[in-house]
CSV table of C-alpha atoms in Angstrom, one decimal:
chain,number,residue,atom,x,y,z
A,1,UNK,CA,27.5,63.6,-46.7
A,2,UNK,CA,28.4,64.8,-43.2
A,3,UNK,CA,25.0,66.9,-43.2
A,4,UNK,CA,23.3,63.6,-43.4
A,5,UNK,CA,25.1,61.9,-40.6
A,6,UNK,CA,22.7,61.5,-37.0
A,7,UNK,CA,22.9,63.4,-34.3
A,8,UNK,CA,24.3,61.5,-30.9
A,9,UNK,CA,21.8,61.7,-28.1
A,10,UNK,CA,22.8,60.6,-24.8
A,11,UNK,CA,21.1,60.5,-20.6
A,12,UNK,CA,22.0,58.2,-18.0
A,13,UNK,CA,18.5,56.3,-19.1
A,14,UNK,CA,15.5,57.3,-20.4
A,15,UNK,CA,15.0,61.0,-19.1
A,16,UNK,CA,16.5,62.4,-22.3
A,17,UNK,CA,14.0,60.9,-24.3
A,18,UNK,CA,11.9,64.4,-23.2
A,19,UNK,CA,15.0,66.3,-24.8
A,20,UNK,CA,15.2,64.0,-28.0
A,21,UNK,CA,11.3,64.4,-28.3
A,22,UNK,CA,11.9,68.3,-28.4
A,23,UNK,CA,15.1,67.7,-31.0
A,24,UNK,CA,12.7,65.9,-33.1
A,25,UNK,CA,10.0,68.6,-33.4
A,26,UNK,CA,12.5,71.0,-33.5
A,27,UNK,CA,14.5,68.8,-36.3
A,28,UNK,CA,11.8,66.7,-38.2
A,29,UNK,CA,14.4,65.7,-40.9
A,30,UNK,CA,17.4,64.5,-39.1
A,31,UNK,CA,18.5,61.0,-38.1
A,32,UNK,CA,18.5,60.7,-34.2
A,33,UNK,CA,20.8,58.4,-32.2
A,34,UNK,CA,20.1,57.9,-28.1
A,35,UNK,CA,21.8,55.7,-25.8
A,36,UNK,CA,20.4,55.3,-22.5
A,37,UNK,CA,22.5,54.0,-19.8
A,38,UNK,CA,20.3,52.7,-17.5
A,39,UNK,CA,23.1,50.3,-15.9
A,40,UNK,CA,24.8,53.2,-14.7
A,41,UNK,CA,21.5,55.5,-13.2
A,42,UNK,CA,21.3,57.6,-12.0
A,43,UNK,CA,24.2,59.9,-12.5
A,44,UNK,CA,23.1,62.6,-10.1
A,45,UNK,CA,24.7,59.8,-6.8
A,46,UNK,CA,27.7,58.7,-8.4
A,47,UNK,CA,31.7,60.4,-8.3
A,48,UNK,CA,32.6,62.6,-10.9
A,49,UNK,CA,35.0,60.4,-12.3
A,50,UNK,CA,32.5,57.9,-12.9
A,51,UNK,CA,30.0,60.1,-14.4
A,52,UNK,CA,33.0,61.6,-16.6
A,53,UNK,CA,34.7,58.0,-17.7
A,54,UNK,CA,31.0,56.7,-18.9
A,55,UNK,CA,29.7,60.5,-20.8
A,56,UNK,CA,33.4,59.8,-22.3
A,57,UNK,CA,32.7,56.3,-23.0
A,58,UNK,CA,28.9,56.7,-24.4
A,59,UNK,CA,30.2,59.4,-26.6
A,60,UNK,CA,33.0,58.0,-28.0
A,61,UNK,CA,30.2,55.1,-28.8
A,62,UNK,CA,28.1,57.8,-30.6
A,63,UNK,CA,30.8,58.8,-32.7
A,64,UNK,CA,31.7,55.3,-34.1
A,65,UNK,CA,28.1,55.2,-34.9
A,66,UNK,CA,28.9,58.5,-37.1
A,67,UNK,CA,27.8,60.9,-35.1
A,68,UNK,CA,28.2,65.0,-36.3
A,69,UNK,CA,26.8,66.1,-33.0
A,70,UNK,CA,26.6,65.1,-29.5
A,71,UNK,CA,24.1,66.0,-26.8
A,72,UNK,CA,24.8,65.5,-23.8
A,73,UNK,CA,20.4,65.3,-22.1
A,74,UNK,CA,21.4,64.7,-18.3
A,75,UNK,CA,22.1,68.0,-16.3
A,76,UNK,CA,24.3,66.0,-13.7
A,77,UNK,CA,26.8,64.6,-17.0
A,78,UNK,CA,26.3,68.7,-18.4
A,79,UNK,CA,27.9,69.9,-14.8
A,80,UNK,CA,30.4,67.5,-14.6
A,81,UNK,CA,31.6,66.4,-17.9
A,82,UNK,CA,31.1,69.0,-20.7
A,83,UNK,CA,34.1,70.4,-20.3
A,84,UNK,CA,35.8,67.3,-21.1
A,85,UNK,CA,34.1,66.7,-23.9
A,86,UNK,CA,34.1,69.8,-25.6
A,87,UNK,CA,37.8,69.5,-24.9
A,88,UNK,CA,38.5,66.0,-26.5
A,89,UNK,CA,35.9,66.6,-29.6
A,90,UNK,CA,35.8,69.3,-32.6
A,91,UNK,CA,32.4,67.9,-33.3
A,92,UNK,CA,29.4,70.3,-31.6
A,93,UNK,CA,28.8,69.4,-27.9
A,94,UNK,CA,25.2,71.1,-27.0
A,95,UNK,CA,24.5,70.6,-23.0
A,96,UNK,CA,21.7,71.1,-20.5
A,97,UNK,CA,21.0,74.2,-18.4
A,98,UNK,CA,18.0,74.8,-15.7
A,99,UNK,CA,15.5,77.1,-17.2
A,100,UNK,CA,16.4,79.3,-14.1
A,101,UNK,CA,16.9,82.7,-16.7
A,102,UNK,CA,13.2,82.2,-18.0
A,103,UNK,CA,11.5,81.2,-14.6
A,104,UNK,CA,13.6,84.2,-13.1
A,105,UNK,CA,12.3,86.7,-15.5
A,106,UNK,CA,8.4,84.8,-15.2
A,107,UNK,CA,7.9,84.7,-11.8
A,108,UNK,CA,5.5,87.4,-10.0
A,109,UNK,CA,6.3,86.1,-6.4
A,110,UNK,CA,10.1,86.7,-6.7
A,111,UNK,CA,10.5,82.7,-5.5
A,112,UNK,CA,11.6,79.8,-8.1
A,113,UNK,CA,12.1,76.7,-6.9
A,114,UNK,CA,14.1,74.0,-8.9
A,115,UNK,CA,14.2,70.1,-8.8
A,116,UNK,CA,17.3,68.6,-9.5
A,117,UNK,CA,19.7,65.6,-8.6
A,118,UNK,CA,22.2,66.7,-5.9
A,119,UNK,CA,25.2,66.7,-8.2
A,120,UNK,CA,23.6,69.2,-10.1
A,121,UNK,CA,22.5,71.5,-7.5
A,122,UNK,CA,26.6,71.2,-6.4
A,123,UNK,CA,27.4,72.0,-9.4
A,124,UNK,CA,29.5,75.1,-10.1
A,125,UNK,CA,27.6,75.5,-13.2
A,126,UNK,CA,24.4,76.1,-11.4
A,127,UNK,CA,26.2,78.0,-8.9
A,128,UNK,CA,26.9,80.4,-12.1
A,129,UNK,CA,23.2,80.8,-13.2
A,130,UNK,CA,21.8,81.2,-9.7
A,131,UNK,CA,24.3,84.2,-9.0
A,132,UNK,CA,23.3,85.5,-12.7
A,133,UNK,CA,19.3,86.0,-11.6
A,134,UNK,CA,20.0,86.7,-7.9
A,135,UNK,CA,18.9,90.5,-8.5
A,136,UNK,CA,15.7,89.0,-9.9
A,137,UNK,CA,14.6,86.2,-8.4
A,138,UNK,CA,15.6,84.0,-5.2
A,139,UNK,CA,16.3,80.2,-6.4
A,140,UNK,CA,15.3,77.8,-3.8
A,141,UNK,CA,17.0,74.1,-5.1
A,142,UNK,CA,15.8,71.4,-4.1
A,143,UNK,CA,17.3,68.1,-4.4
A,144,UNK,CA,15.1,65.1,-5.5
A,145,UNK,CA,16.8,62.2,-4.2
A,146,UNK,CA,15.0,58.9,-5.0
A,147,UNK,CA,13.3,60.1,-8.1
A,148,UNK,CA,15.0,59.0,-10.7
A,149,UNK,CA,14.7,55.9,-9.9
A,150,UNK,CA,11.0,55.9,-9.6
A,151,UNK,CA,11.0,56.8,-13.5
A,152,UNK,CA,13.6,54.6,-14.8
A,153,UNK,CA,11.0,51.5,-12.7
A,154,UNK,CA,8.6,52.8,-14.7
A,155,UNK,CA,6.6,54.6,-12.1
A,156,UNK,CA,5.4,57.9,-13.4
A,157,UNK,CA,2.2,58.6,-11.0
A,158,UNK,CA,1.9,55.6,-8.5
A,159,UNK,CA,1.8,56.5,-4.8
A,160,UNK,CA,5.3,56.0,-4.0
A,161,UNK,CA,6.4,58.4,-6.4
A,162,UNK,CA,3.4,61.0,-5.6
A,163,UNK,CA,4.6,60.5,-2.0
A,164,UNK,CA,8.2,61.6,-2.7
A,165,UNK,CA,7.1,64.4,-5.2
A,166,UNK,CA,4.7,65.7,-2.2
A,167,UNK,CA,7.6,66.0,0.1
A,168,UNK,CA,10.0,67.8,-2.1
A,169,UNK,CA,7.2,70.0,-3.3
A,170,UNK,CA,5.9,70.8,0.2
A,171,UNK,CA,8.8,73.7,1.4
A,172,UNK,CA,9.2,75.1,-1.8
A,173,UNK,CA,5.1,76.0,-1.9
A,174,UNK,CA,5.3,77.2,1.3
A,175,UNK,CA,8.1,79.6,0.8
A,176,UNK,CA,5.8,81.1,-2.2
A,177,UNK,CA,7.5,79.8,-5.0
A,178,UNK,CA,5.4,80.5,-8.1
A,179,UNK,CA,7.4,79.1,-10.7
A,180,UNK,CA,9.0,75.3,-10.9
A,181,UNK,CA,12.0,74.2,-13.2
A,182,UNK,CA,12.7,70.3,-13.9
A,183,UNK,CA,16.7,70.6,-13.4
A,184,UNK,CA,16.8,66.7,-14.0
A,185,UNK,CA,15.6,65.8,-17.7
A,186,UNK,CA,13.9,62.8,-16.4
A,187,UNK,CA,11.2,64.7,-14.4
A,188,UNK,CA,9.3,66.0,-17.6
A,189,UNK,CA,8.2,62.9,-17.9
A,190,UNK,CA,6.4,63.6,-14.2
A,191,UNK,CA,5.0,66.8,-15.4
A,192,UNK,CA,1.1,66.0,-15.4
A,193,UNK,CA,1.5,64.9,-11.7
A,194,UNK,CA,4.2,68.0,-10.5
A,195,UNK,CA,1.3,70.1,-12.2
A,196,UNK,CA,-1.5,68.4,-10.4
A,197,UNK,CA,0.5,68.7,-7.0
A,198,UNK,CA,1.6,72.1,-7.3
A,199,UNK,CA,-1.5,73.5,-8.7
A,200,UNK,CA,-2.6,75.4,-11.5
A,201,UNK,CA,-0.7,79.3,-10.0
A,202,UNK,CA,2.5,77.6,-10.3
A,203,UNK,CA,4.2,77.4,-13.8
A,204,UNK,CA,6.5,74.5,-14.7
A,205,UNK,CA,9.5,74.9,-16.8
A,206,UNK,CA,12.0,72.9,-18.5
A,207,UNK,CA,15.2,73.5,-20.9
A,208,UNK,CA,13.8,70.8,-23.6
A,209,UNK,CA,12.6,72.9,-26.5
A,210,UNK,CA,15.4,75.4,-25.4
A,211,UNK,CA,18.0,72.9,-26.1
A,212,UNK,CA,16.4,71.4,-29.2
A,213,UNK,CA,16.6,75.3,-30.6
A,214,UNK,CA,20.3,75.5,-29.7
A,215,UNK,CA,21.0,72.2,-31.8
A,216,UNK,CA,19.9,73.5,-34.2
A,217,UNK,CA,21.5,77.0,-34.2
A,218,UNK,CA,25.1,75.0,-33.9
A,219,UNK,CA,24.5,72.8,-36.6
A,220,UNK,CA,23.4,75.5,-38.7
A,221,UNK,CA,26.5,77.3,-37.6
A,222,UNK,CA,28.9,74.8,-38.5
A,223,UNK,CA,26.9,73.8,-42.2
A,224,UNK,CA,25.5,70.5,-40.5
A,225,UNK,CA,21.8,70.9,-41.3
A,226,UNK,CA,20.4,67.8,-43.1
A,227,UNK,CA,18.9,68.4,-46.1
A,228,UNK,CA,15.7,69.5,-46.5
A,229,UNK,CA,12.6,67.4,-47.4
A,230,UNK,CA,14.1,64.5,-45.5
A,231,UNK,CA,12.3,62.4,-42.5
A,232,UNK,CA,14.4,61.7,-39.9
A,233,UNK,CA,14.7,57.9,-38.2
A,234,UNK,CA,16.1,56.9,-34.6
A,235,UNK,CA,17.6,54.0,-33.4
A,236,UNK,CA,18.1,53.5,-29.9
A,237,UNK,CA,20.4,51.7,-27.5
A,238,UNK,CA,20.7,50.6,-23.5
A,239,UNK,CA,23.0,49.4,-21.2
A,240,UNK,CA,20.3,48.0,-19.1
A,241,UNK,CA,18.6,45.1,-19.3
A,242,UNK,CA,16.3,44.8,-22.2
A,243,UNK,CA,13.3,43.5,-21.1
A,244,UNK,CA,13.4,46.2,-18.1
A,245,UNK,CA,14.6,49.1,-20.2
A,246,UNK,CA,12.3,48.1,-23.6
A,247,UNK,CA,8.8,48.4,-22.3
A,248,UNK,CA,9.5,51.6,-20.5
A,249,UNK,CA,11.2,53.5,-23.6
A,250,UNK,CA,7.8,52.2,-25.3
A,251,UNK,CA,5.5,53.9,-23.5
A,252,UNK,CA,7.4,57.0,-23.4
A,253,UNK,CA,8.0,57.0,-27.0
A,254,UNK,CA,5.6,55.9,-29.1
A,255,UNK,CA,6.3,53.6,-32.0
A,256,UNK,CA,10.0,53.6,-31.1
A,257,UNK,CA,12.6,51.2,-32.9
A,258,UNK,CA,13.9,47.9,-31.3
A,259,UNK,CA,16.1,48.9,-28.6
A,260,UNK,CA,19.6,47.4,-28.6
A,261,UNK,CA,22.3,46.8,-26.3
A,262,UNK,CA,25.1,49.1,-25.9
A,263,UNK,CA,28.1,47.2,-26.7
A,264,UNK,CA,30.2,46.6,-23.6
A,265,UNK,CA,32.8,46.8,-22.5
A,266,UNK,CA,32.6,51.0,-23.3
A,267,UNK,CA,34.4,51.4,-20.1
A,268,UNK,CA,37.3,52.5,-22.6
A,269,UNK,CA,36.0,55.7,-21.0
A,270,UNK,CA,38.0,55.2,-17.7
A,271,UNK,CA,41.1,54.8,-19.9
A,272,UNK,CA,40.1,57.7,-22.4
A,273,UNK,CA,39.9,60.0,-18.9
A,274,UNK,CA,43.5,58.7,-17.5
A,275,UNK,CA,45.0,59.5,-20.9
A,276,UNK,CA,44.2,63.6,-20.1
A,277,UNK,CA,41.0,63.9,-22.4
């Protein structure tokens, strides 16, 4: 019966719907649960203790919902609060990383740049991957304040959001950089415009499909596969406002369920990260 149980999906609003979109071609038959909270994002400009007491509270949530899996789809809650989970749950905990190793070994100029919220860039984790590629490629990061919020309005190509995009784009074109990676799972959802502004020499990257592939190697790993010849379903919860949240999760998934609101209070999660988790 476990096999059959969903697999918890979580972002700090709807940028992990590009990661749950690669889970679901990767993993047509399994039931998919996401949670975007969009009350608390972004992620990438709040203290880590924040960012750790909600990824604690969202996936406790996930887990009463019966849960075999967690994914944690925001690079900022991967750098900051994987560790805590993996250390509180036996469950599989699958997290983001930059598709710095692939643009490294893609790039012909040598130069990949990466957009990403601050806290990732700060991250040690990133710190990590950059040093691992340094002898192949120089990684220029580039934090994308103000994005995120453009995308969780609803604003994927308008002028504000081309104007910010221009900017951040700008010094990383005119150090050479041939090669782009979206370090912030929202920004795939940007892609046609980065493309457009960057120009058709410069690849664009992202760690979607990746992690969809890695889900599925764990729960293989640990006998968690759903059964074959099943279709999978999703049902979806926010912590923002409906009538905000709703409309946008609609146009970037097609035919989704009803979205419901997250139970509150979850911020159980501030309680769950005094008690040592």
């Amino acid at each position: 019966m476990i096999r059959q149980q969903p697999i918890g999906v979580f972002d700090s609003g709807v940028g992990g719907l590009s990661v749950l979109r690669e889970i679901r071609r990767e993993l047509p038959g399994e039931d998919l649960l996401y949670v975007a909270d969009s009350a608390h994002a972004p992620y990438g400009d709040k203290p880590t203790e924040t960012i750790e007491a909600r990824s604690l509270a969202v996936a406790e949530f996930l887990i009463g919902q019966g849960a075999k899996a967690i994914v944690i789809a925001c690079n900022t809650a991967t750098g900051v609060a994987a560790r805590v989970l993996r250390a509180r749950h036996a469950l599989p905990v699958v997290a983001m990383e930059p598709a710095v190793k692939p643009a490294a070994a893609r790039t012909r100029s040598g130069r990949v740049g990466v957009l990403a919220t601050r806290q990732t860039l700060a991250s040690a984790n990133f710190a990590r991957l950059r040093a691992r590629v340094a002898e192949q490629a120089e990684v220029l990061p580039q934090p994308c304040p103000g994005l995120v919020e453009r995308i969780e309005q609803g604003d994927l190509d308008g002028p504000l959001t081309r104007a910010l995009l221009e900017g951040y784009l700008a010094p990383l074109l005119e150090r050479g950089v041939d090669t782009l990676v979206l370090g912030c799972t929202h920004y795939p959802h940007l892609r046609p415009l980065i493309e457009r502004l960057a120009g058709s020499e410069v690849a664009v990257l992202d760690s979607g499909a990746g992690v969809a592939r890695q889900v599925r190697r764990r729960l293989a790993e640990a006998a968690l596969l759903a059964p074959p010849g099943r279709v999978g379903g999703e049902r979806f919860w926010t912590s923002g406002e409906l009538a905000r949240v709703a409309p946008l999760v609609a146009r970037l998934w097609p035919g989704a369920p009803p979205l419901a609101s997250l139970p509150e209070p979850i911020e159980s999660g501030v309680a769950l990260l005094r008690e040592g988790a």
